[in-house]
């Protein structure tokens, strides 16, 4: 859990995607953002950097086809122009897949790079982008410690019963085919903050955390540790998401290839980019757009929301098996923090758990506001807790630097 310290500990946090680079300088003591921004459309015709500093938003246009290295070079200049470079103690990198190599955040060296490279085969789109961000940052911030913080690390406390697939065992032992889970930094953060809000020790807390955004996952947290989660080998498994299908019958692959002549790449694109809320609604992957259409009576938009909530409610209910006892359901992420409509539907479907929605509290807990949104007489609490993955990354980086 983040705690305060009298000395400033500024960490540059980098989240490198295939065509984007999200960045922020965070004070690890309190999570305060000194500067934050996004380089987007990298490698395209019109890349740019948008950032916020001292309440002012600025856009910098980059030259056509500039990619991660050039974006980080521009970021270095930006940091120096604002006299922020002397205060940096480390660079923290969000790394999506750590496989079984990494159960906690680590200082990046050649051995760590090799481990990340090996794990990148399990999530090629994210993994290779993460490596590109690391190599660019190492070149631009020579001398600063670089720390990798893994989305998968929090879930390494799952046991074999939860993480294995019912496949030939050697696929696990020889190739690492198993369930890893993602959004670990988010689930870890909101669990700690919820325990603080409810004034109970995290070591004695049982939560089900729902991270709902364009990517969605649920995590069963028992006594502060992840014991199961809905994403698997890749971020495709589990819930309905913005453009991802979530769970499907594996037999669909054979049908698509033999009956419709789909290639493996076309199937991957279908399941990751054209399905989910977008595929059902045939309108958008943005929950806000779909909710507006549903209110206006659009039948496919209504269906998309109903399916999303039904699958989410089923997954939450299923995690009563490993937990047995539940203190709270936590909603976080872009949808989880802002959609009072979806939260109320899910809570209503989970009424048998002894949880009831307080409509006014639910409405108030939007746009960055945390709070308990269940009724006072609810046996199980419902909590909205804004996530702050960047703070977790900054804090881990700062703690590792302390030990150098």
CSV table of C-alpha atoms in Angstrom, one decimal:
chain,number,residue,atom,x,y,z
A,1,UNK,CA,0.0,0.0,0.0
A,2,UNK,CA,1.4,3.4,-0.9
A,3,UNK,CA,2.6,5.4,2.1
A,4,UNK,CA,4.0,8.9,2.5
A,5,UNK,CA,7.7,9.7,2.9
A,6,UNK,CA,9.2,13.2,3.5
A,7,UNK,CA,11.6,13.0,0.6
A,8,UNK,CA,10.3,13.5,-3.0
A,9,UNK,CA,10.6,10.3,-5.1
A,10,UNK,CA,9.8,11.2,-8.7
A,11,UNK,CA,9.6,8.2,-11.1
A,12,UNK,CA,9.1,8.4,-14.8
A,13,UNK,CA,6.4,5.8,-15.6
A,14,UNK,CA,6.2,4.5,-19.2
A,15,UNK,CA,3.5,2.3,-20.6
A,16,UNK,CA,4.6,1.4,-24.2
A,17,UNK,CA,2.0,0.1,-26.6
A,18,UNK,CA,2.4,-1.0,-30.3
A,19,UNK,CA,1.7,2.5,-31.6
A,20,UNK,CA,1.5,4.6,-28.4
A,21,UNK,CA,3.5,5.6,-25.4
A,22,UNK,CA,1.7,6.7,-22.2
A,23,UNK,CA,3.9,8.5,-19.7
A,24,UNK,CA,3.8,10.3,-16.4
A,25,UNK,CA,6.2,11.5,-13.7
A,26,UNK,CA,4.7,10.4,-10.4
A,27,UNK,CA,5.7,11.2,-6.9
A,28,UNK,CA,5.8,7.7,-5.3
A,29,UNK,CA,5.1,9.2,-1.9
A,30,UNK,CA,1.5,10.2,-2.7
A,31,UNK,CA,0.8,9.3,-6.3
A,32,UNK,CA,0.8,13.0,-7.4
A,33,UNK,CA,1.3,13.4,-11.2
A,34,UNK,CA,3.8,16.1,-12.0
A,35,UNK,CA,3.4,15.7,-15.7
A,36,UNK,CA,1.5,13.2,-17.8
A,37,UNK,CA,0.7,12.6,-21.4
A,38,UNK,CA,0.4,10.3,-24.4
A,39,UNK,CA,2.4,9.9,-27.6
A,40,UNK,CA,0.0,8.3,-30.1
A,41,UNK,CA,-0.1,7.2,-33.7
A,42,UNK,CA,3.6,6.4,-33.5
A,43,UNK,CA,4.9,5.1,-36.9
A,44,UNK,CA,2.0,6.7,-38.7
A,45,UNK,CA,1.7,9.8,-40.8
A,46,UNK,CA,0.7,12.2,-38.1
A,47,UNK,CA,2.1,11.2,-34.7
A,48,UNK,CA,1.9,13.6,-31.8
A,49,UNK,CA,2.5,14.0,-28.0
A,50,UNK,CA,-0.3,15.4,-25.8
A,51,UNK,CA,0.7,16.2,-22.3
A,52,UNK,CA,-0.5,18.1,-19.2
A,53,UNK,CA,1.7,20.1,-16.9
A,54,UNK,CA,0.6,22.5,-14.2
A,55,UNK,CA,-3.0,22.3,-15.4
A,56,UNK,CA,-2.1,23.3,-18.9
A,57,UNK,CA,-2.6,20.9,-21.9
A,58,UNK,CA,-0.2,21.0,-24.8
A,59,UNK,CA,0.1,19.2,-28.1
A,60,UNK,CA,3.4,18.6,-29.9
A,61,UNK,CA,3.3,17.3,-33.5
A,62,UNK,CA,6.0,14.8,-34.4
A,63,UNK,CA,7.5,14.2,-37.8
A,64,UNK,CA,5.7,11.6,-40.0
A,65,UNK,CA,6.5,8.0,-39.1
A,66,UNK,CA,8.4,8.8,-35.9
A,67,UNK,CA,8.2,5.9,-33.5
A,68,UNK,CA,9.0,5.0,-29.9
A,69,UNK,CA,12.7,6.1,-29.9
A,70,UNK,CA,11.9,9.5,-31.4
A,71,UNK,CA,8.9,10.0,-29.0
A,72,UNK,CA,11.1,9.2,-26.0
A,73,UNK,CA,13.8,11.6,-27.3
A,74,UNK,CA,11.1,14.3,-27.5
A,75,UNK,CA,9.9,13.3,-24.0
A,76,UNK,CA,13.5,13.7,-22.7
A,77,UNK,CA,13.7,17.2,-24.1
A,78,UNK,CA,10.2,18.0,-22.6
A,79,UNK,CA,11.3,16.8,-19.2
A,80,UNK,CA,14.5,18.9,-19.4
A,81,UNK,CA,12.6,22.0,-20.6
A,82,UNK,CA,10.5,21.8,-17.5
A,83,UNK,CA,13.5,21.2,-15.2
A,84,UNK,CA,12.2,17.8,-14.1
A,85,UNK,CA,15.2,15.6,-15.0
A,86,UNK,CA,17.3,16.3,-11.9
A,87,UNK,CA,14.4,15.0,-9.6
A,88,UNK,CA,14.0,11.6,-11.3
A,89,UNK,CA,15.2,8.6,-9.3
A,90,UNK,CA,14.1,5.8,-11.8
A,91,UNK,CA,12.1,4.8,-14.8
A,92,UNK,CA,9.3,2.4,-14.2
A,93,UNK,CA,8.0,0.3,-17.1
A,94,UNK,CA,4.6,-1.4,-17.3
A,95,UNK,CA,5.3,-4.9,-18.7
A,96,UNK,CA,2.2,-6.8,-19.7
A,97,UNK,CA,3.5,-10.4,-19.6
A,98,UNK,CA,6.1,-11.7,-17.1
A,99,UNK,CA,5.2,-15.4,-17.5
A,100,UNK,CA,6.5,-17.5,-14.7
A,101,UNK,CA,9.9,-15.8,-14.7
A,102,UNK,CA,8.7,-12.8,-12.6
A,103,UNK,CA,6.6,-12.9,-9.5
A,104,UNK,CA,7.4,-9.3,-8.5
A,105,UNK,CA,8.9,-6.1,-9.9
A,106,UNK,CA,12.6,-6.2,-10.8
A,107,UNK,CA,15.5,-4.0,-11.7
A,108,UNK,CA,16.1,-4.4,-15.4
A,109,UNK,CA,19.3,-6.1,-16.6
A,110,UNK,CA,20.3,-8.4,-19.4
A,111,UNK,CA,18.8,-11.4,-17.7
A,112,UNK,CA,15.5,-9.6,-17.1
A,113,UNK,CA,15.5,-8.5,-20.8
A,114,UNK,CA,15.9,-12.2,-21.8
A,115,UNK,CA,13.0,-13.3,-19.6
A,116,UNK,CA,10.7,-10.6,-20.9
A,117,UNK,CA,11.7,-11.5,-24.5
A,118,UNK,CA,10.8,-15.2,-23.8
A,119,UNK,CA,7.5,-14.2,-22.3
A,120,UNK,CA,6.7,-11.8,-25.2
A,121,UNK,CA,5.9,-14.9,-27.4
A,122,UNK,CA,2.8,-15.3,-25.1
A,123,UNK,CA,1.6,-11.7,-25.8
A,124,UNK,CA,3.5,-10.6,-28.9
A,125,UNK,CA,1.6,-7.3,-29.5
A,126,UNK,CA,2.2,-6.1,-26.0
A,127,UNK,CA,5.5,-7.8,-25.2
A,128,UNK,CA,7.5,-6.5,-28.2
A,129,UNK,CA,6.2,-3.0,-27.6
A,130,UNK,CA,7.2,-3.2,-23.9
A,131,UNK,CA,10.7,-4.2,-25.0
A,132,UNK,CA,10.9,-1.4,-27.5
A,133,UNK,CA,10.0,1.1,-24.8
A,134,UNK,CA,12.6,-0.3,-22.4
A,135,UNK,CA,15.4,-0.2,-25.0
A,136,UNK,CA,14.5,3.4,-26.0
A,137,UNK,CA,14.4,4.5,-22.4
A,138,UNK,CA,17.7,2.9,-21.6
A,139,UNK,CA,19.3,4.8,-24.4
A,140,UNK,CA,17.7,8.1,-23.5
A,141,UNK,CA,17.9,7.9,-19.7
A,142,UNK,CA,21.4,6.4,-19.3
A,143,UNK,CA,22.4,6.1,-15.7
A,144,UNK,CA,18.8,6.0,-14.3
A,145,UNK,CA,17.7,2.7,-12.8
A,146,UNK,CA,15.0,1.0,-15.0
A,147,UNK,CA,12.4,-1.1,-13.3
A,148,UNK,CA,9.9,-3.6,-14.8
A,149,UNK,CA,6.5,-3.9,-13.2
A,150,UNK,CA,4.5,-6.9,-14.5
A,151,UNK,CA,0.7,-7.1,-15.1
A,152,UNK,CA,0.9,-10.8,-14.4
A,153,UNK,CA,3.0,-10.8,-11.1
A,154,UNK,CA,0.0,-10.3,-8.7
A,155,UNK,CA,-1.6,-13.5,-10.0
A,156,UNK,CA,1.4,-15.7,-9.4
A,157,UNK,CA,-0.1,-16.7,-6.1
A,158,UNK,CA,-2.7,-18.8,-7.9
A,159,UNK,CA,-2.3,-22.5,-7.5
A,160,UNK,CA,-2.3,-25.2,-10.2
A,161,UNK,CA,-6.0,-25.9,-9.7
A,162,UNK,CA,-6.8,-22.4,-10.8
A,163,UNK,CA,-4.1,-21.7,-13.4
A,164,UNK,CA,-3.8,-24.9,-15.4
A,165,UNK,CA,-5.8,-25.8,-18.5
A,166,UNK,CA,-7.1,-29.3,-19.0
A,167,UNK,CA,-4.6,-29.9,-21.7
A,168,UNK,CA,-1.6,-32.4,-21.9
A,169,UNK,CA,0.5,-31.5,-19.0
A,170,UNK,CA,3.7,-31.2,-21.1
A,171,UNK,CA,2.3,-28.1,-22.8
A,172,UNK,CA,2.6,-26.4,-19.5
A,173,UNK,CA,6.0,-27.8,-18.5
A,174,UNK,CA,7.6,-27.4,-21.9
A,175,UNK,CA,5.9,-24.3,-23.3
A,176,UNK,CA,4.4,-22.5,-20.4
A,177,UNK,CA,0.8,-22.9,-21.6
A,178,UNK,CA,-1.3,-21.9,-18.5
A,179,UNK,CA,-3.5,-19.1,-17.2
A,180,UNK,CA,-1.5,-16.0,-16.2
A,181,UNK,CA,-4.0,-13.2,-15.8
A,182,UNK,CA,-3.5,-9.5,-16.3
A,183,UNK,CA,-4.5,-6.1,-14.8
A,184,UNK,CA,-2.5,-7.3,-11.7
A,185,UNK,CA,-1.3,-3.8,-10.7
A,186,UNK,CA,-4.9,-2.5,-10.9
A,187,UNK,CA,-6.4,-5.4,-8.9
A,188,UNK,CA,-3.6,-5.1,-6.3
A,189,UNK,CA,-4.0,-1.3,-5.9
A,190,UNK,CA,-7.8,-1.2,-5.6
A,191,UNK,CA,-7.8,-4.1,-3.1
A,192,UNK,CA,-5.4,-2.2,-0.8
A,193,UNK,CA,-7.4,1.0,-1.1
A,194,UNK,CA,-10.7,-0.7,-0.5
A,195,UNK,CA,-9.3,-2.4,2.6
A,196,UNK,CA,-8.3,1.1,3.8
A,197,UNK,CA,-11.7,2.5,3.0
A,198,UNK,CA,-13.5,-0.2,4.9
A,199,UNK,CA,-11.0,0.0,7.7
A,200,UNK,CA,-10.0,-3.6,7.8
A,201,UNK,CA,-6.6,-5.3,7.3
A,202,UNK,CA,-5.9,-6.4,3.7
A,203,UNK,CA,-4.5,-9.7,5.1
A,204,UNK,CA,-8.0,-10.5,6.4
A,205,UNK,CA,-10.0,-9.2,3.4
A,206,UNK,CA,-11.8,-11.2,0.7
A,207,UNK,CA,-12.7,-9.1,-2.4
A,208,UNK,CA,-13.8,-9.6,-5.9
A,209,UNK,CA,-12.3,-6.9,-8.1
A,210,UNK,CA,-13.8,-6.1,-11.5
A,211,UNK,CA,-11.5,-4.0,-13.7
A,212,UNK,CA,-13.8,-2.9,-16.5
A,213,UNK,CA,-12.5,-0.9,-19.5
A,214,UNK,CA,-11.8,-1.7,-23.1
A,215,UNK,CA,-10.1,-4.7,-21.5
A,216,UNK,CA,-12.0,-6.4,-18.6
A,217,UNK,CA,-11.0,-8.9,-15.9
A,218,UNK,CA,-12.3,-10.1,-12.6
A,219,UNK,CA,-10.0,-11.2,-9.8
A,220,UNK,CA,-10.8,-13.2,-6.6
A,221,UNK,CA,-8.6,-11.8,-3.8
A,222,UNK,CA,-8.4,-13.9,-0.6
A,223,UNK,CA,-6.6,-12.4,2.4
A,224,UNK,CA,-5.1,-9.9,0.1
A,225,UNK,CA,-3.7,-12.4,-2.5
A,226,UNK,CA,-5.0,-13.3,-6.0
A,227,UNK,CA,-6.4,-16.8,-6.0
A,228,UNK,CA,-8.1,-16.7,-9.4
A,229,UNK,CA,-8.7,-14.3,-12.3
A,230,UNK,CA,-10.7,-14.3,-15.5
A,231,UNK,CA,-8.0,-13.6,-18.1
A,232,UNK,CA,-5.8,-16.5,-19.1
A,233,UNK,CA,-2.7,-17.2,-21.3
A,234,UNK,CA,-3.6,-14.0,-23.1
A,235,UNK,CA,-5.9,-11.1,-22.3
A,236,UNK,CA,-8.5,-12.6,-24.6
A,237,UNK,CA,-10.0,-15.1,-22.1
A,238,UNK,CA,-12.8,-14.3,-19.7
A,239,UNK,CA,-15.3,-11.4,-19.9
A,240,UNK,CA,-16.9,-9.6,-22.8
A,241,UNK,CA,-14.7,-6.6,-23.5
A,242,UNK,CA,-14.7,-3.6,-25.8
A,243,UNK,CA,-13.5,-5.5,-28.9
A,244,UNK,CA,-12.6,-8.9,-27.5
A,245,UNK,CA,-14.9,-11.8,-27.4
A,246,UNK,CA,-13.9,-13.2,-24.0
A,247,UNK,CA,-14.8,-16.9,-23.5
A,248,UNK,CA,-15.9,-18.8,-26.6
A,249,UNK,CA,-16.2,-22.5,-27.6
A,250,UNK,CA,-12.7,-23.6,-29.0
A,251,UNK,CA,-14.6,-25.5,-31.6
A,252,UNK,CA,-15.3,-22.2,-33.3
A,253,UNK,CA,-11.8,-22.2,-34.7
A,254,UNK,CA,-12.5,-25.4,-36.7
A,255,UNK,CA,-15.8,-24.0,-37.9
A,256,UNK,CA,-14.3,-20.8,-39.1
A,257,UNK,CA,-11.3,-22.5,-40.9
A,258,UNK,CA,-13.2,-25.4,-42.5
A,259,UNK,CA,-16.6,-23.8,-43.2
A,260,UNK,CA,-15.7,-20.1,-43.8
A,261,UNK,CA,-12.0,-20.4,-44.9
A,262,UNK,CA,-10.7,-18.1,-42.2
A,263,UNK,CA,-7.0,-17.9,-41.7
A,264,UNK,CA,-5.4,-17.9,-38.2
A,265,UNK,CA,-4.7,-14.2,-38.6
A,266,UNK,CA,-8.3,-13.5,-39.5
A,267,UNK,CA,-9.6,-15.4,-36.5
A,268,UNK,CA,-7.2,-13.6,-34.2
A,269,UNK,CA,-8.4,-10.3,-35.6
A,270,UNK,CA,-12.0,-11.3,-35.3
A,271,UNK,CA,-11.7,-12.3,-31.7
A,272,UNK,CA,-9.5,-9.4,-30.6
A,273,UNK,CA,-10.6,-6.5,-32.7
A,274,UNK,CA,-14.1,-7.0,-34.0
A,275,UNK,CA,-16.0,-8.8,-31.2
A,276,UNK,CA,-17.1,-7.9,-27.7
A,277,UNK,CA,-19.3,-4.8,-27.3
A,278,UNK,CA,-18.5,-3.7,-30.8
A,279,UNK,CA,-19.4,-7.0,-32.4
A,280,UNK,CA,-22.7,-7.3,-30.5
A,281,UNK,CA,-23.9,-3.7,-30.9
A,282,UNK,CA,-22.5,-3.2,-34.4
A,283,UNK,CA,-22.1,0.3,-33.2
A,284,UNK,CA,-19.0,1.0,-31.0
A,285,UNK,CA,-16.6,-0.4,-28.5
A,286,UNK,CA,-17.2,2.6,-26.3
A,287,UNK,CA,-19.6,1.9,-23.4
A,288,UNK,CA,-20.8,5.5,-23.2
A,289,UNK,CA,-21.9,5.4,-26.9
A,290,UNK,CA,-23.7,2.1,-26.4
A,291,UNK,CA,-25.4,3.2,-23.2
A,292,UNK,CA,-26.7,6.4,-25.0
A,293,UNK,CA,-28.0,4.2,-27.9
A,294,UNK,CA,-29.6,1.8,-25.4
A,295,UNK,CA,-31.4,4.6,-23.7
A,296,UNK,CA,-32.7,5.7,-27.1
A,297,UNK,CA,-34.1,2.2,-27.7
A,298,UNK,CA,-31.4,0.6,-29.9
A,299,UNK,CA,-32.0,-3.2,-29.5
A,300,UNK,CA,-28.5,-4.3,-30.3
A,301,UNK,CA,-27.1,-1.8,-27.9
A,302,UNK,CA,-29.5,-3.0,-25.2
A,303,UNK,CA,-28.4,-6.6,-25.9
A,304,UNK,CA,-24.7,-5.7,-25.7
A,305,UNK,CA,-25.2,-4.2,-22.2
A,306,UNK,CA,-27.3,-7.1,-21.0
A,307,UNK,CA,-24.8,-9.7,-22.2
A,308,UNK,CA,-21.9,-7.7,-20.7
A,309,UNK,CA,-23.6,-7.5,-17.3
A,310,UNK,CA,-24.8,-11.1,-17.4
A,311,UNK,CA,-21.3,-12.5,-18.1
A,312,UNK,CA,-19.8,-10.2,-15.5
A,313,UNK,CA,-22.3,-11.2,-12.8
A,314,UNK,CA,-21.7,-14.9,-13.6
A,315,UNK,CA,-18.0,-14.6,-13.2
A,316,UNK,CA,-18.3,-12.7,-9.9
A,317,UNK,CA,-20.7,-15.3,-8.5
A,318,UNK,CA,-18.3,-18.1,-9.6
A,319,UNK,CA,-15.5,-16.7,-7.4
A,320,UNK,CA,-17.5,-17.4,-4.3
A,321,UNK,CA,-16.2,-21.0,-4.7
A,322,UNK,CA,-12.5,-20.1,-4.0
A,323,UNK,CA,-13.4,-17.3,-1.5
A,324,UNK,CA,-16.3,-18.8,0.4
A,325,UNK,CA,-16.6,-15.5,2.3
A,326,UNK,CA,-16.9,-12.1,0.6
A,327,UNK,CA,-16.4,-8.6,2.1
A,328,UNK,CA,-16.8,-6.5,-1.0
A,329,UNK,CA,-17.2,-6.3,-4.8
A,330,UNK,CA,-15.0,-3.6,-6.2
A,331,UNK,CA,-15.6,-1.8,-9.5
A,332,UNK,CA,-12.7,0.0,-11.2
A,333,UNK,CA,-11.4,0.9,-14.7
A,334,UNK,CA,-13.1,3.3,-17.1
A,335,UNK,CA,-16.4,1.5,-17.2
A,336,UNK,CA,-16.3,0.3,-13.6
A,337,UNK,CA,-15.6,3.8,-12.3
A,338,UNK,CA,-18.1,5.7,-14.4
A,339,UNK,CA,-21.0,3.5,-15.5
A,340,UNK,CA,-23.7,3.7,-12.8
A,341,UNK,CA,-26.0,1.8,-15.2
A,342,UNK,CA,-23.8,-1.3,-15.5
A,343,UNK,CA,-22.9,-1.3,-11.8
A,344,UNK,CA,-26.6,-1.2,-10.8
A,345,UNK,CA,-27.5,-4.0,-13.2
A,346,UNK,CA,-24.7,-6.2,-11.9
A,347,UNK,CA,-25.4,-5.6,-8.2
A,348,UNK,CA,-29.1,-6.4,-8.9
A,349,UNK,CA,-28.2,-9.7,-10.4
A,350,UNK,CA,-26.0,-10.5,-7.4
A,351,UNK,CA,-28.7,-9.7,-4.8
A,352,UNK,CA,-28.6,-13.4,-3.6
A,353,UNK,CA,-25.1,-12.6,-2.2
A,354,UNK,CA,-26.7,-10.1,0.2
A,355,UNK,CA,-25.7,-7.0,-1.7
A,356,UNK,CA,-28.1,-4.1,-2.6
A,357,UNK,CA,-27.4,-0.9,-4.6
A,358,UNK,CA,-27.9,2.5,-3.1
A,359,UNK,CA,-29.0,4.5,-6.2
A,360,UNK,CA,-27.9,7.9,-5.0
A,361,UNK,CA,-24.5,6.7,-3.8
A,362,UNK,CA,-24.1,4.8,-7.1
A,363,UNK,CA,-24.8,8.0,-9.0
A,364,UNK,CA,-22.4,10.0,-6.9
A,365,UNK,CA,-19.5,7.6,-7.3
A,366,UNK,CA,-18.5,8.6,-10.8
A,367,UNK,CA,-15.8,10.7,-12.5
A,368,UNK,CA,-13.0,9.8,-10.2
A,369,UNK,CA,-15.0,9.6,-7.0
A,370,UNK,CA,-14.6,6.6,-4.7
A,371,UNK,CA,-17.2,5.3,-2.3
A,372,UNK,CA,-19.4,2.5,-1.0
A,373,UNK,CA,-22.4,2.2,-3.3
A,374,UNK,CA,-24.3,-0.5,-1.5
A,375,UNK,CA,-27.0,0.0,1.1
A,376,UNK,CA,-26.1,0.1,4.8
A,377,UNK,CA,-27.8,-3.2,5.5
A,378,UNK,CA,-26.0,-5.0,2.7
A,379,UNK,CA,-24.2,-8.1,3.9
A,380,UNK,CA,-21.6,-7.6,1.2
A,381,UNK,CA,-20.3,-4.1,0.2
A,382,UNK,CA,-20.1,-2.8,-3.3
A,383,UNK,CA,-17.3,-0.3,-3.7
A,384,UNK,CA,-16.2,2.0,-6.5
A,385,UNK,CA,-12.4,2.6,-6.3
A,386,UNK,CA,-10.6,4.5,-9.1
A,387,UNK,CA,-7.5,2.6,-10.1
A,388,UNK,CA,-4.0,4.1,-10.2
A,389,UNK,CA,-1.6,1.6,-11.8
A,390,UNK,CA,1.0,4.4,-12.4
A,391,UNK,CA,1.3,4.9,-8.7
A,392,UNK,CA,1.9,1.2,-8.1
A,393,UNK,CA,4.6,1.2,-10.8
A,394,UNK,CA,6.2,4.4,-9.3
A,395,UNK,CA,6.1,3.0,-5.8
A,396,UNK,CA,7.7,-0.4,-6.8
A,397,UNK,CA,10.4,1.4,-8.7
A,398,UNK,CA,11.1,3.7,-5.8
A,399,UNK,CA,11.3,0.8,-3.3
A,400,UNK,CA,13.7,-1.1,-5.6
A,401,UNK,CA,15.9,1.9,-6.0
A,402,UNK,CA,16.1,2.3,-2.1
A,403,UNK,CA,17.8,-1.2,-2.0
A,404,UNK,CA,20.5,-0.3,-4.5
